Coordinates of C-alpha atoms and ligand atoms in Angstrom, one line a residue:
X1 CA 0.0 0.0 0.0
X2 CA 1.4 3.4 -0.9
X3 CA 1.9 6.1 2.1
X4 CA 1.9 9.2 2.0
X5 CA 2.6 12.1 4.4
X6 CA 0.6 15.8 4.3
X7 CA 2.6 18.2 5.8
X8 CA 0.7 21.8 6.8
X9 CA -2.8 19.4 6.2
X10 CA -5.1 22.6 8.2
X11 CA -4.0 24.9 5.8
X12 CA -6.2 25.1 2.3
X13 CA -4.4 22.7 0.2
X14 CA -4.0 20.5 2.7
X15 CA -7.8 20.0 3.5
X16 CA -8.6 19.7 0.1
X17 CA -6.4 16.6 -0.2
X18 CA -7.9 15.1 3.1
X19 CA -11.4 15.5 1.4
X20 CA -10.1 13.4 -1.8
X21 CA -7.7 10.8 0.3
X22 CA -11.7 10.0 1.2
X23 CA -11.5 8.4 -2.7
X24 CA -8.4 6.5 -2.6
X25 CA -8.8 4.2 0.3
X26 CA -5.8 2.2 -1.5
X27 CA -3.3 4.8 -0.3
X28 CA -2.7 5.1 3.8
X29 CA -2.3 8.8 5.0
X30 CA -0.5 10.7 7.5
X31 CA -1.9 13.8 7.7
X32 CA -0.2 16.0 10.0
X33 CA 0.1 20.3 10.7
X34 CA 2.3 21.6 13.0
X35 CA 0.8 20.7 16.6
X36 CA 1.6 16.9 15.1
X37 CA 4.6 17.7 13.1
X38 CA 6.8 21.0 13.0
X39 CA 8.9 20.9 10.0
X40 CA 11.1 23.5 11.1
X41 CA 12.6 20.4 13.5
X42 CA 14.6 18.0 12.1
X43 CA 14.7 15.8 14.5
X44 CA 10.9 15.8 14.8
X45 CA 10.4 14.7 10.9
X46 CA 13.1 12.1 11.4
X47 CA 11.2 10.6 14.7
X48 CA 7.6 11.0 12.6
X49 CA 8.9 8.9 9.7
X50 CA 10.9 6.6 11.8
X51 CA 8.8 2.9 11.1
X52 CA 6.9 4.2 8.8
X53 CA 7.1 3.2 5.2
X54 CA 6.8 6.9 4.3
X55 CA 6.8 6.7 -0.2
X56 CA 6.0 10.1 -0.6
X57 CA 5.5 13.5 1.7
X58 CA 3.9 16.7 0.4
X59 CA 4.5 19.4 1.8
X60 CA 1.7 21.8 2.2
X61 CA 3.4 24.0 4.8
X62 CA 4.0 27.8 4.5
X63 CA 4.6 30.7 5.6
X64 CA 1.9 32.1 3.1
X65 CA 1.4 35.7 4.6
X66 CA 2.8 37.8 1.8
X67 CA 2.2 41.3 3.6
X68 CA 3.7 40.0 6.9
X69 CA 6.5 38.5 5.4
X70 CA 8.0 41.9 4.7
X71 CA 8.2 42.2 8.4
X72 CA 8.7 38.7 9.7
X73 CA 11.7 37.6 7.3
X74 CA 13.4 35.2 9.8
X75 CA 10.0 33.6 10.2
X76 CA 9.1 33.4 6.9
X77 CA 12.7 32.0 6.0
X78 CA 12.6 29.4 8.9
X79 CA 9.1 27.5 7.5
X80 CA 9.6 28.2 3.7
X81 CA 13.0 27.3 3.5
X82 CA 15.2 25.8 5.9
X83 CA 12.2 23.4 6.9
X84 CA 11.8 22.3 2.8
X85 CA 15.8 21.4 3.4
X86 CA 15.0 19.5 6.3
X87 CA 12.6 17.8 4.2
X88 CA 14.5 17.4 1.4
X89 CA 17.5 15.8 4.1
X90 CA 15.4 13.3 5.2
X91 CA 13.6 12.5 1.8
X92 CA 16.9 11.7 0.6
X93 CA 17.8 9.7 3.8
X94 CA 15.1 7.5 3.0
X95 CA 14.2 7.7 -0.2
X96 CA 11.4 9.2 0.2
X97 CA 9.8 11.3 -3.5
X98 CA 9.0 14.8 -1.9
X99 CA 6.2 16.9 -4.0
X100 CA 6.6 20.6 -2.5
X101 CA 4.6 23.6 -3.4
X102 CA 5.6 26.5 -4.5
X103 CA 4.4 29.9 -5.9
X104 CA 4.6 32.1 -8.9
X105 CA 5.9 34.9 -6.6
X106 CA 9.4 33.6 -7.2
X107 CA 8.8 36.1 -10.6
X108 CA 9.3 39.6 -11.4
X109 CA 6.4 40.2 -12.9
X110 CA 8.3 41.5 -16.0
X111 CA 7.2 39.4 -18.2
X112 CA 4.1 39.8 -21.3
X113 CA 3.7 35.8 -21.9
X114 CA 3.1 33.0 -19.0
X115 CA 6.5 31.9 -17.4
X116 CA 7.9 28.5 -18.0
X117 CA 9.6 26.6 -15.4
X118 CA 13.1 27.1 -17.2
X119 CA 12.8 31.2 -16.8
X120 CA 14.9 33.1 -14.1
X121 CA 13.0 34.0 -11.0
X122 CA 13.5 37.2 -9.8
X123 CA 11.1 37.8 -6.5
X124 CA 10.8 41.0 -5.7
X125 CA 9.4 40.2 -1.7
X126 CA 10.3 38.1 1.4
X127 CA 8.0 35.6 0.5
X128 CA 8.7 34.5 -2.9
X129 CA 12.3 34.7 -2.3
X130 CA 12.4 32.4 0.8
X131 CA 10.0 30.0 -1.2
X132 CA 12.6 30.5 -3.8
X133 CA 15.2 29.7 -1.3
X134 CA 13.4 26.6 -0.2
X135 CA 12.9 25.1 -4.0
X136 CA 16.9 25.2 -4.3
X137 CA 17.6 23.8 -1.1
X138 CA 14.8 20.8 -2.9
X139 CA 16.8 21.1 -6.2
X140 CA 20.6 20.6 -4.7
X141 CA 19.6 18.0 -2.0
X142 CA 16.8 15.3 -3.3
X143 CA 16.9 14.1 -6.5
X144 CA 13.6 12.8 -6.6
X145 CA 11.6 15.7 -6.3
X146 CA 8.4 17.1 -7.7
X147 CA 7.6 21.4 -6.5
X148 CA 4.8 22.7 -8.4
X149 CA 4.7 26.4 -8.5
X150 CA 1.0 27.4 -8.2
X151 CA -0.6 30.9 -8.2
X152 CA -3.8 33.1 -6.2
X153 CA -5.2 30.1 -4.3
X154 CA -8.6 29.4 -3.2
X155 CA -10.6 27.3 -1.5
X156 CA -13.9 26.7 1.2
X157 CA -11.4 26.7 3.5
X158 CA -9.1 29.4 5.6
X159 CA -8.7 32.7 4.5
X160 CA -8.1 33.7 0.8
X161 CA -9.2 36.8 -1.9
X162 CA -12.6 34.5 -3.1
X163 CA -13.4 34.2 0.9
X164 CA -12.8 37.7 1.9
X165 CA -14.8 38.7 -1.9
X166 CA -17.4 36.8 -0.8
X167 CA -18.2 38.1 2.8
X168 CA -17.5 41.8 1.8
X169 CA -19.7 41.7 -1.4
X170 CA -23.2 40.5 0.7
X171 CA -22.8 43.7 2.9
X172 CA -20.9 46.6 0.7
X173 CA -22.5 48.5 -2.2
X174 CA -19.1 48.7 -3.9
X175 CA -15.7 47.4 -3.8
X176 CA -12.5 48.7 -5.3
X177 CA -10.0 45.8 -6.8
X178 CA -6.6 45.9 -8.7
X179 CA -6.8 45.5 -12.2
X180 CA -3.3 45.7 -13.3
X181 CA -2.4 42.4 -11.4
X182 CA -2.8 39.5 -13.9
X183 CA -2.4 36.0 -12.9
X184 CA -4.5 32.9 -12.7
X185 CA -6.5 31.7 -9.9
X186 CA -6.0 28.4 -8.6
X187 CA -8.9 26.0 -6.7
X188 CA -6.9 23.9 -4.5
X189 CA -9.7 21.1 -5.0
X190 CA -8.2 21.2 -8.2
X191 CA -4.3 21.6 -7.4
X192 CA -4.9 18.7 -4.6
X193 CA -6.3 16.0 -7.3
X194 CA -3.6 17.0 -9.7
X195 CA -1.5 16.2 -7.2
X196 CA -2.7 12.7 -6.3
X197 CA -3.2 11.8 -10.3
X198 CA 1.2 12.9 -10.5
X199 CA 1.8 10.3 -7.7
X200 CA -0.1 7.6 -9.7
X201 CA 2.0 8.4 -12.7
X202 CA 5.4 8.1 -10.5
X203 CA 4.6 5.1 -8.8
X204 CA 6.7 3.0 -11.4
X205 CA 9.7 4.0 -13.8
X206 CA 9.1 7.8 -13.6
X207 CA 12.2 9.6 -14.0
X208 CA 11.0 13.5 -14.9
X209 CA 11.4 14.9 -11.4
X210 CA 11.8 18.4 -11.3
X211 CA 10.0 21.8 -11.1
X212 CA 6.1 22.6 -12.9
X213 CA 4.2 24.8 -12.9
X214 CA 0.2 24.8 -12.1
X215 CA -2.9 27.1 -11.6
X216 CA -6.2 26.6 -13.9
X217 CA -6.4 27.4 -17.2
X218 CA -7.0 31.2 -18.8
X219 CA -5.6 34.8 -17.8
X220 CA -7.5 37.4 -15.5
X221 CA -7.0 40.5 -13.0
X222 CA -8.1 40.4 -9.3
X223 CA -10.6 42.9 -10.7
X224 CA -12.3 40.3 -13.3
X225 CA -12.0 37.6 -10.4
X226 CA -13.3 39.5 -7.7
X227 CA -16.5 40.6 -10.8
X228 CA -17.3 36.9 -11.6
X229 CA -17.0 36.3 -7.7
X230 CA -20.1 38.5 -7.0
X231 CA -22.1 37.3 -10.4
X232 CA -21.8 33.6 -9.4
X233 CA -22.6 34.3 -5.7
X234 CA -25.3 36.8 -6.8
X235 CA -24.1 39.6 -4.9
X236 CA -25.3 43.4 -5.8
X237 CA -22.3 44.7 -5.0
X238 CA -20.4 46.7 -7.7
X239 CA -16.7 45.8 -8.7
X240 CA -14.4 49.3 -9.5
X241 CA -11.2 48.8 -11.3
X242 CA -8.2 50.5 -9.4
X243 CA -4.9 50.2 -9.9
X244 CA -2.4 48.9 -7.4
X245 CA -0.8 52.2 -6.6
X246 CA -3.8 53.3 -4.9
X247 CA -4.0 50.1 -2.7
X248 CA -0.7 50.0 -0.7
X249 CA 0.2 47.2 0.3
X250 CA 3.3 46.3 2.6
X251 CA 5.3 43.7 -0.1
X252 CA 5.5 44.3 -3.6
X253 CA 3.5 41.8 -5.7
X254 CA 4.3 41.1 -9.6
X255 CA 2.2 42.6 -12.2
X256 CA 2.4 39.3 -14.5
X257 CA 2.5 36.0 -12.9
X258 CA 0.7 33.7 -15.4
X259 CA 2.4 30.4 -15.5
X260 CA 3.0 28.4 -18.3
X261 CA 1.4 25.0 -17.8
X262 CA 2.3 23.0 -21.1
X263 CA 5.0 21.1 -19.3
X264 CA 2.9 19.2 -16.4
X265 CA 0.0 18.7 -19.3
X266 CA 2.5 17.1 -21.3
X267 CA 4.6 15.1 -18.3
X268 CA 1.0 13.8 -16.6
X269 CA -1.4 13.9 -19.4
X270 CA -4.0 15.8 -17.1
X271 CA -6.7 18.0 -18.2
X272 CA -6.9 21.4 -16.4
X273 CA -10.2 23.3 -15.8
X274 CA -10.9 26.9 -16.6
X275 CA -10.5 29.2 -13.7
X276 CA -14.1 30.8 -15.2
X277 CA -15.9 27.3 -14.5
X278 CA -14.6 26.4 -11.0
X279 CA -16.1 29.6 -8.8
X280 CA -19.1 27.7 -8.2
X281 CA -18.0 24.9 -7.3
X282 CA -16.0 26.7 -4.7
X283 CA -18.9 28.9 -3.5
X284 CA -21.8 25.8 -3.8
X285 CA -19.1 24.2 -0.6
X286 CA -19.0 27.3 1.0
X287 CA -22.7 27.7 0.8
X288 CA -23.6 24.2 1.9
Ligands
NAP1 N1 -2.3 30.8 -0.7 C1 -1.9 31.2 -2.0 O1 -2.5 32.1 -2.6 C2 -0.8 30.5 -2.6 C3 -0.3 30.9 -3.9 C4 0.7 30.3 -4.5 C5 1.4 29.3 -3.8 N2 1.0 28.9 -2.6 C6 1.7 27.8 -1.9 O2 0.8 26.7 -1.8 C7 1.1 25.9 -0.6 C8 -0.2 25.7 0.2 O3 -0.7 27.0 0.5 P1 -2.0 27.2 1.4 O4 -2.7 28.4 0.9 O5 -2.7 25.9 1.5 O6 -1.3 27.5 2.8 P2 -2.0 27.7 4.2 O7 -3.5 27.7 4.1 O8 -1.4 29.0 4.8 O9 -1.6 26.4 5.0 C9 -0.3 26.2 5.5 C10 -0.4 25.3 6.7 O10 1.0 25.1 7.1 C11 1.0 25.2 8.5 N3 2.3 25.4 9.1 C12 2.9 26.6 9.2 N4 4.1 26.4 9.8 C13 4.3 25.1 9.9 C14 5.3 24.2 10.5 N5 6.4 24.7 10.9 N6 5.1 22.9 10.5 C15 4.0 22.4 10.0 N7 3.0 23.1 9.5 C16 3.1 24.4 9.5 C17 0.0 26.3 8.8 O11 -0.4 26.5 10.1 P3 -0.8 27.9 10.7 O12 -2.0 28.3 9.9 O13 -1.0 27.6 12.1 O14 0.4 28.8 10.4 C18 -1.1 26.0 7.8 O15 -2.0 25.0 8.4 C19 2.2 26.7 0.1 O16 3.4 26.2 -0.2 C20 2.1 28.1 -0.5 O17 3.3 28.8 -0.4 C21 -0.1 29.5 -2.0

């Protein structure tokens, strides 16, 4: 029986993978978060997987707090990248395949086409240069790795831009959102099952570890997000454009961060959804 260990399994990605391990009751699970498992210990990962026929971990653990990064850059360097060594250490100790996440904040945001996996990063804040950080510490110490750089996650669960749209749209008559920040949104429901369909391509004779990039298909603002948010949800509340110089925020974020995803549709011959056609989903969960 495969095993697997979930790293950071409150967080959003990490619930969404215990709601599909529910479907694959041929694979044993370890989920874990940090009361159970602090991967910025060592020695606690190397206790946790002691006698226990660990085949993959995947880490969903992060410092994910962009704005608070700015000001918390030991912190933020600590969980995002001195913990995906640790992983990475004992991964290779035991020969263990290590899927990590990533982000498409390791970019500048210079760029006019979606970034490939073989372009330069260049991250202009805290946080996507200590994920940065941690995705080389992956890339020099375990081989057999898998980080999937994602972008503008969302879920039913803890706190994200579709959430926070959401609860401010039922009681304001209008809302101002950047428009001049283009990337894709990401459903983690999504993300999680790509995730699970890669580890039953790489079971046997897989040899194309590496770095990928994921988020749904298509191109939008935070603006035309935030729009189809409150048409789907059927909130009255008007969407204004503005740009990000008149919403200050404490790190920098990149104007362009589409990814290009040709590479893991290629590798895992998977089919990726729209980011248009999986709001409701999200929001029907939410709802019920
Ligand atoms: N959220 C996004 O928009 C976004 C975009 C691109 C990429 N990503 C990447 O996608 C991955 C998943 O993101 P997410 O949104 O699911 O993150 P999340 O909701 O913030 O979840 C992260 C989880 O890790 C836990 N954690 C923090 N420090 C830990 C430690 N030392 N040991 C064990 N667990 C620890 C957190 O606990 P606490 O809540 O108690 O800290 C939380 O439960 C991350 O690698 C993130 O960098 C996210």
């Amino acid at each position: 029986m495969l095993t697997i260990l979930i790293t950071g399994s409150k967080g959003q990605l990490g619930t969404e993978i215990q709601e599909l391990s529910a479907h694959h009751q041929d694979i044993q699970f370890f989920f874990t978060d940090i009361e159970e498992l602090d991967i910025c210990s060592a020695d606690a990962i190397r206790t946790y997987v002691h006698g226990k026929p660990i085949d993959y971990i995947i880490n969903c653990a992060a410092y994910t707090n962009v704005d608070q990064a700015e000001k918390n850059e030991e912190k933020a360097r600590e969980i995002n990248a001195e913990a995906a060594k640790n992983l990475a250490s004992i991964a290779i100790e035991k020969d263990i395949t290590l899927i990590h996440i990533s982000t498409d904040y390791v970019f500048s945001g210079e760029n006019h086409t979606p970034y490939t996996e073989q372009e330069k990063a260049k991250p202009s804040g805290i946080y996507g240069k200590t994920k940065f950080e941690g995705e080389e510490f992956i890339r020099k110490i375990c081989p057999k790795h898998i980080i999937i750089r994602t972008s503008w996650l969302y879920s039913p669960f803890g706190k994200n831009f579709l959430k926070t749209m959401l609860t401010l749209g039922k009681d304001k008559k209008e809302l101002g959102v950047v428009v001049d920040q283009i990337g894709t949104p990401t459903y983690a429901y999504d993300l999680a099952a790509c995730i699970l369909a890669i580890i039953n391509k790489t079971t046997k004779d897989f040899s194309e570890y590496g770095t990928y990039h994921y988020s749904n298909e298509g191109v939008c603002s935070w603006y035309d997000f935030a729009t189809d948010i409150q048409i789907i949800a059927k909130n009255k509340c008007n969407i204004k454009s503005i740009e990000s110089k008149d919403f200050q925020t404490l790190a920098k974020r990149p104007y362009y961060s589409v990814l290009n995803k040709s590479k893991i549709k290629h590798i895992f011959a998977i089919e990726i959804p729209h980011w248009k056609s999986r709001i409701e989903h999200c929001i029907r969960r939410i709802i019920e």
